[in-house]
Coordinates of C-alpha atoms and ligand atoms in Angstrom, one line a residue:
A1 CA -23.7 -7.4 -49.3
P2 CA -24.1 -7.6 -45.3
R3 CA -25.0 -4.2 -43.7
E4 CA -23.3 -2.9 -40.7
G5 CA -25.4 -0.6 -38.5
T6 CA -28.4 -0.2 -36.3
V7 CA -31.9 -1.5 -36.8
L8 CA -34.4 1.1 -35.5
Q9 CA -37.8 -0.2 -34.3
V10 CA -40.2 2.8 -34.5
C11 CA -43.3 1.3 -32.6
P12 CA -44.3 -1.5 -30.4
L13 CA -44.3 -4.9 -32.2
P14 CA -45.4 -8.3 -31.1
A15 CA -43.0 -9.6 -28.4
S16 CA -41.8 -12.5 -30.5
L17 CA -40.6 -10.1 -33.1
E18 CA -39.0 -7.7 -30.7
S19 CA -37.2 -10.4 -29.1
A20 CA -35.9 -11.8 -32.5
L21 CA -34.7 -8.4 -33.6
A22 CA -32.8 -7.7 -30.4
A23 CA -31.4 -11.2 -30.3
H24 CA -29.9 -11.0 -33.8
H25 CA -29.3 -7.2 -34.5
R26 CA -28.3 -4.1 -32.7
T27 CA -31.7 -2.8 -32.3
V28 CA -32.9 0.5 -30.8
R29 CA -36.5 1.0 -30.1
L30 CA -37.2 4.7 -31.0
N31 CA -40.6 4.6 -29.1
E32 CA -38.7 3.8 -25.8
Q33 CA -36.3 6.7 -26.1
T34 CA -36.7 9.5 -23.5
D35 CA -35.7 12.0 -26.2
P36 CA -36.4 10.4 -29.7
A37 CA -35.4 13.6 -31.5
A38 CA -32.0 13.8 -29.6
Y39 CA -31.5 10.0 -30.5
L40 CA -32.1 10.8 -34.3
R41 CA -29.8 13.8 -34.1
D42 CA -27.0 12.1 -32.5
H43 CA -27.2 8.6 -33.9
G44 CA -29.5 8.9 -37.1
D45 CA -26.5 8.2 -39.2
E46 CA -26.0 4.7 -37.5
V47 CA -29.4 3.4 -38.7
V48 CA -29.5 1.2 -41.8
A49 CA -32.9 -0.3 -41.3
V50 CA -36.3 0.6 -39.8
V51 CA -39.0 -1.8 -38.7
T52 CA -42.6 -0.3 -38.5
R53 CA -46.2 -1.1 -39.0
A54 CA -49.0 0.4 -40.9
R55 CA -50.4 2.6 -38.1
T56 CA -47.0 4.1 -37.6
G57 CA -45.2 4.0 -41.0
V58 CA -42.1 6.2 -41.7
S59 CA -42.7 10.0 -42.0
H60 CA -40.7 12.2 -44.4
D61 CA -39.0 13.6 -41.4
L62 CA -37.9 10.3 -40.1
M63 CA -36.7 9.2 -43.4
D64 CA -34.7 12.3 -43.8
A65 CA -33.2 11.9 -40.4
L66 CA -31.6 8.7 -41.5
P67 CA -29.0 9.3 -44.1
R68 CA -27.6 5.6 -44.3
L69 CA -31.3 4.0 -44.2
G70 CA -31.4 1.1 -46.7
A71 CA -34.6 -0.7 -45.9
I72 CA -38.2 -0.3 -44.4
V73 CA -39.6 -3.4 -43.1
N74 CA -43.4 -3.4 -42.4
F75 CA -45.1 -5.8 -40.0
G76 CA -48.4 -5.9 -42.0
V77 CA -49.7 -6.0 -45.4
G78 CA -50.6 -2.4 -45.5
Y79 CA -47.8 0.1 -45.9
E80 CA -49.6 3.2 -47.2
T81 CA -48.0 5.3 -44.3
T82 CA -44.7 5.0 -45.9
D83 CA -43.9 7.1 -49.1
V84 CA -42.5 4.3 -51.2
A85 CA -41.8 6.7 -54.2
R86 CA -39.6 8.7 -51.8
A87 CA -37.9 5.7 -50.3
R88 CA -37.2 4.3 -53.9
A89 CA -35.8 7.6 -54.9
R90 CA -33.3 7.4 -52.1
G91 CA -32.5 3.6 -52.9
I92 CA -34.4 2.4 -49.8
Q93 CA -36.1 -0.9 -50.2
V94 CA -39.5 -1.5 -48.6
S95 CA -41.1 -4.8 -47.5
N96 CA -44.3 -5.9 -46.2
T97 CA -46.1 -9.3 -45.0
P98 CA -48.5 -10.5 -47.7
D99 CA -50.1 -13.8 -48.0
V100 CA -49.5 -15.0 -44.5
L101 CA -52.6 -13.0 -43.3
T102 CA -54.9 -13.2 -46.3
D103 CA -57.0 -16.1 -45.0
C104 CA -57.6 -14.6 -41.6
V105 CA -58.6 -11.2 -43.1
A106 CA -60.8 -13.0 -45.6
D107 CA -62.3 -15.4 -42.8
L108 CA -63.3 -12.2 -40.8
A109 CA -64.8 -10.5 -43.6
V110 CA -67.2 -13.3 -44.2
G111 CA -68.0 -13.5 -40.5
A112 CA -68.7 -9.8 -40.5
L113 CA -70.8 -9.9 -43.5
I114 CA -72.9 -12.5 -42.0
D115 CA -73.1 -10.9 -38.6
V116 CA -74.4 -7.5 -40.0
M117 CA -77.0 -9.0 -42.4
R118 CA -78.3 -11.6 -40.0
R119 CA -77.7 -9.2 -37.0
L120 CA -75.8 -11.7 -35.0
S121 CA -74.1 -9.3 -32.6
A122 CA -77.4 -7.3 -32.2
A123 CA -79.2 -10.6 -31.4
D124 CA -76.6 -11.5 -28.7
R125 CA -77.1 -8.2 -27.1
Y126 CA -80.9 -8.6 -27.2
V127 CA -80.6 -11.9 -25.3
R128 CA -78.1 -10.5 -22.8
R129 CA -80.4 -7.6 -22.1
G130 CA -83.3 -10.0 -21.2
D131 CA -85.4 -8.7 -24.0
W132 CA -86.0 -11.9 -25.6
V133 CA -89.7 -12.7 -26.1
P134 CA -90.6 -15.6 -28.5
G135 CA -90.6 -14.2 -32.1
G136 CA -89.6 -10.8 -30.7
F137 CA -86.2 -10.4 -32.6
P138 CA -87.0 -8.8 -36.1
L139 CA -86.6 -10.9 -39.3
T140 CA -83.3 -10.1 -40.9
T141 CA -81.7 -10.6 -44.5
K142 CA -80.6 -13.9 -46.2
V143 CA -77.0 -14.0 -47.2
S144 CA -77.0 -16.9 -49.6
G145 CA -77.9 -16.0 -53.2
K146 CA -77.3 -12.3 -52.7
R147 CA -75.2 -9.9 -55.1
I148 CA -71.9 -9.2 -53.6
G149 CA -69.5 -6.5 -55.0
I150 CA -65.9 -6.7 -53.9
L151 CA -63.9 -3.4 -54.2
G152 CA -60.2 -4.4 -54.9
L153 CA -59.7 -8.0 -56.1
G154 CA -56.3 -8.2 -54.7
R155 CA -55.1 -11.4 -52.7
I156 CA -57.6 -10.6 -49.9
G157 CA -60.5 -9.7 -52.2
R158 CA -59.9 -13.0 -54.2
A159 CA -59.9 -15.0 -50.9
I160 CA -63.2 -13.4 -49.8
A161 CA -64.6 -14.1 -53.3
R162 CA -63.6 -17.7 -53.1
R163 CA -65.2 -18.1 -49.7
L164 CA -68.5 -16.5 -50.6
E165 CA -68.7 -18.8 -53.8
G166 CA -70.0 -21.4 -51.2
F167 CA -73.0 -19.2 -50.5
D168 CA -74.2 -19.4 -54.2
V169 CA -73.9 -15.6 -54.5
E170 CA -73.5 -13.5 -57.4
L171 CA -69.9 -12.1 -57.4
S172 CA -68.7 -8.9 -59.2
Y173 CA -65.6 -6.8 -58.6
H174 CA -63.9 -3.4 -59.4
S175 CA -60.1 -3.0 -59.5
R176 CA -58.1 -0.6 -61.6
T177 CA -58.1 -3.2 -64.3
A178 CA -60.1 -6.2 -65.1
A179 CA -58.6 -9.6 -64.3
D180 CA -58.6 -12.3 -67.0
D181 CA -58.5 -15.2 -64.5
V182 CA -61.7 -14.8 -62.4
P183 CA -65.3 -15.8 -63.4
Y184 CA -66.7 -12.8 -61.7
R185 CA -68.3 -9.8 -63.4
Y186 CA -66.2 -6.7 -63.7
A187 CA -67.7 -3.4 -62.9
D188 CA -65.9 -0.5 -64.4
S189 CA -66.3 1.9 -61.4
P190 CA -67.1 1.7 -57.6
H191 CA -70.5 3.5 -58.4
A192 CA -71.2 0.8 -61.0
L193 CA -70.2 -1.9 -58.6
A194 CA -72.4 -0.6 -55.9
A195 CA -75.5 -0.2 -58.0
G196 CA -75.4 -3.8 -58.9
A197 CA -74.7 -5.3 -55.4
D198 CA -76.8 -5.9 -52.3
V199 CA -73.4 -6.0 -50.2
L200 CA -70.1 -4.0 -51.0
V201 CA -67.1 -5.5 -49.6
V202 CA -64.3 -3.1 -49.4
A203 CA -60.9 -4.9 -49.8
A204 CA -58.8 -2.2 -51.6
A205 CA -55.4 -1.2 -50.3
G206 CA -55.3 2.1 -48.4
G207 CA -53.4 5.3 -49.5
V208 CA -53.9 8.5 -51.5
G209 CA -54.9 6.4 -54.5
T210 CA -58.0 5.0 -52.9
R211 CA -58.9 7.9 -50.4
G212 CA -62.7 8.2 -50.3
L213 CA -63.2 5.8 -53.1
V214 CA -66.6 4.9 -51.5
S215 CA -68.1 8.3 -51.7
A216 CA -71.6 9.5 -50.9
D217 CA -72.6 8.9 -54.3
V218 CA -71.3 5.3 -54.2
L219 CA -73.2 4.8 -50.9
E220 CA -76.4 6.2 -52.5
A221 CA -75.9 3.6 -55.3
L222 CA -75.7 0.9 -52.8
G223 CA -79.0 2.0 -51.4
P224 CA -81.3 1.7 -48.5
D225 CA -81.2 -2.2 -48.8
G226 CA -77.5 -2.4 -49.2
Y227 CA -74.8 -3.5 -46.7
L228 CA -71.2 -2.5 -46.5
V229 CA -68.3 -4.4 -45.1
N230 CA -64.9 -2.8 -44.7
I231 CA -61.7 -5.0 -43.7
A232 CA -59.4 -2.7 -45.5
R233 CA -58.7 1.0 -44.4
G234 CA -61.1 3.4 -43.1
S235 CA -59.7 6.1 -45.5
V236 CA -61.1 4.1 -48.5
I237 CA -64.6 5.4 -47.4
D238 CA -65.9 8.8 -47.1
E239 CA -66.6 8.2 -43.4
P240 CA -68.9 11.2 -42.5
A241 CA -71.0 10.1 -45.5
L242 CA -71.0 6.6 -44.3
V243 CA -72.1 7.8 -40.7
D244 CA -75.0 9.9 -42.3
A245 CA -76.1 7.0 -44.5
L246 CA -76.1 4.6 -41.4
V247 CA -78.0 7.1 -39.2
K248 CA -80.6 8.2 -41.8
G249 CA -81.2 4.8 -43.4
G250 CA -79.2 5.6 -46.6
I251 CA -77.8 1.9 -46.4
A252 CA -79.2 -0.9 -44.3
G253 CA -76.2 -1.6 -42.3
A254 CA -72.3 -1.9 -42.1
A255 CA -69.6 -4.1 -40.6
L256 CA -66.4 -2.2 -40.1
D257 CA -63.0 -3.4 -38.7
V258 CA -61.1 -0.2 -39.8
F259 CA -61.7 3.5 -39.2
V260 CA -60.1 6.8 -40.2
D261 CA -59.0 7.8 -36.9
E262 CA -58.3 4.4 -35.0
P263 CA -58.8 3.7 -32.1
R264 CA -61.4 6.4 -32.0
V265 CA -64.8 5.7 -33.9
P266 CA -67.4 8.1 -35.1
A267 CA -69.5 9.1 -32.1
A268 CA -72.8 8.2 -33.7
L269 CA -71.9 4.6 -34.5
P270 CA -71.9 2.7 -31.1
A271 CA -75.6 3.4 -30.6
L272 CA -76.6 1.9 -34.0
D273 CA -77.9 -1.7 -34.0
N274 CA -77.3 -1.9 -37.8
V275 CA -73.7 -1.7 -37.3
V276 CA -70.9 -4.2 -36.5
L277 CA -67.9 -2.4 -34.9
L278 CA -64.6 -4.4 -34.7
P279 CA -61.2 -3.1 -33.2
H280 CA -59.0 -3.9 -36.5
I281 CA -58.8 -7.6 -35.6
A282 CA -58.9 -9.0 -39.1
S283 CA -55.4 -10.4 -38.9
G284 CA -55.5 -10.7 -35.2
T285 CA -55.1 -14.6 -34.5
H286 CA -52.1 -16.0 -32.7
E287 CA -51.2 -18.0 -35.9
T288 CA -51.4 -15.1 -38.3
R289 CA -49.6 -12.6 -36.2
E290 CA -46.8 -15.2 -35.5
A291 CA -46.5 -15.7 -39.2
M292 CA -46.4 -11.9 -40.0
G293 CA -43.7 -11.4 -37.3
E294 CA -41.5 -14.3 -38.8
L295 CA -41.9 -12.9 -42.2
A296 CA -41.1 -9.3 -41.1
F297 CA -38.0 -10.7 -39.2
R298 CA -36.9 -12.8 -42.2
N299 CA -37.0 -9.6 -44.3
L300 CA -35.0 -7.6 -41.8
H301 CA -32.5 -10.5 -41.5
R302 CA -32.2 -11.0 -45.2
F303 CA -31.5 -7.4 -45.6
M304 CA -28.8 -7.2 -42.8
T305 CA -26.9 -10.3 -44.0
E306 CA -27.5 -10.0 -47.8
G307 CA -28.8 -6.6 -48.6
T308 CA -32.1 -7.9 -50.2
L309 CA -35.6 -8.5 -49.0
V310 CA -37.8 -11.6 -49.0
T311 CA -41.1 -9.8 -49.8
P312 CA -40.4 -6.4 -51.2
V313 CA -43.6 -4.3 -51.9
P314 CA -44.6 -4.3 -55.6
E315 CA -43.8 -1.4 -57.9
P316 CA -46.4 1.2 -57.7
P317 CA -49.1 1.1 -60.5
A318 CA -48.3 3.3 -63.7
A319 CA -49.8 6.6 -63.0
Ligands
LIG401 C1 -52.7 -4.8 -38.8 C2 -53.2 -4.8 -41.1 O1 -52.6 -3.5 -39.0 O2 -51.6 -5.9 -42.1 C3 -52.3 -4.9 -42.1 O3 -51.9 -4.1 -43.0 O4 -54.1 -3.8 -41.1 C4 -53.2 -5.5 -39.9 O5 -52.6 -6.8 -40.1 C5 -51.3 -5.3 -38.3 O6 -51.3 -5.4 -37.0 C6 -50.2 -4.3 -38.8 O7 -50.2 -3.1 -38.1

């Protein structure tokens, strides 16, 4: 049934999405209120939907300040910053924006993997610094034919695997359960995956269930000739252990698009030539962000006009 009430935008969003929200629904931008707490106190009972994104989410306090909240719409595929179980317990529906960003994130993962193994960014800096002497840049590591382990074989992990098949690599993966529709080897733990891989690609969803999944032991199993690529969430890796491994040669290199405390990165990393540092840009193309905004709006608009969502988040896995 149609919903009457206010749409609360709780963080900055792409201009096209902000415009669509304001044009079609009574929308209030909490991030632009001079006194957000006063707004919630005085008008929280008018809010029926929240629009947010992974870096902001919806806190317990905010959820509790909105007694009529019926939907949380996420701009982005990750929604680990929203307590879905708590929302469901209150009958609050939650949506995200899957599929429309899969290709871009997978493309960037492959690009970052090639970059860190062939040291493309480091070579670019070498030339720009005027250091080039013929034969002066060190030999690097071949990508084709290597053993690639993918941690998390969801939509994005599968898209990365499909792309890498073109490099004649040996693909393995680890997920909570083995898939019966892929030709790749299943490793029954992150440690086993890393021990059998030259490159570990982290594509698992963020959240409490995957926090620190790539531990110091997993990094040790990957080893001094191993590379790591992370296009998922910084929280999936034990970040201090990763920094230690990179500084001391525990692993050969890493390409990182996500970090625990964005936009801050660990202080030791910028000086390292065996690390590719990216500012969380995996879905950052015009086409993909436009598609994400359109899907987020479709979710919000469907909720306000019919009371349902276009892409509700999946049921949490059985404990
Ligand atoms: C960006 C992402 O965070 O979709 C996600 O979960 O990590 C990226 O697409 C996007 O800007 C949402 O915040």
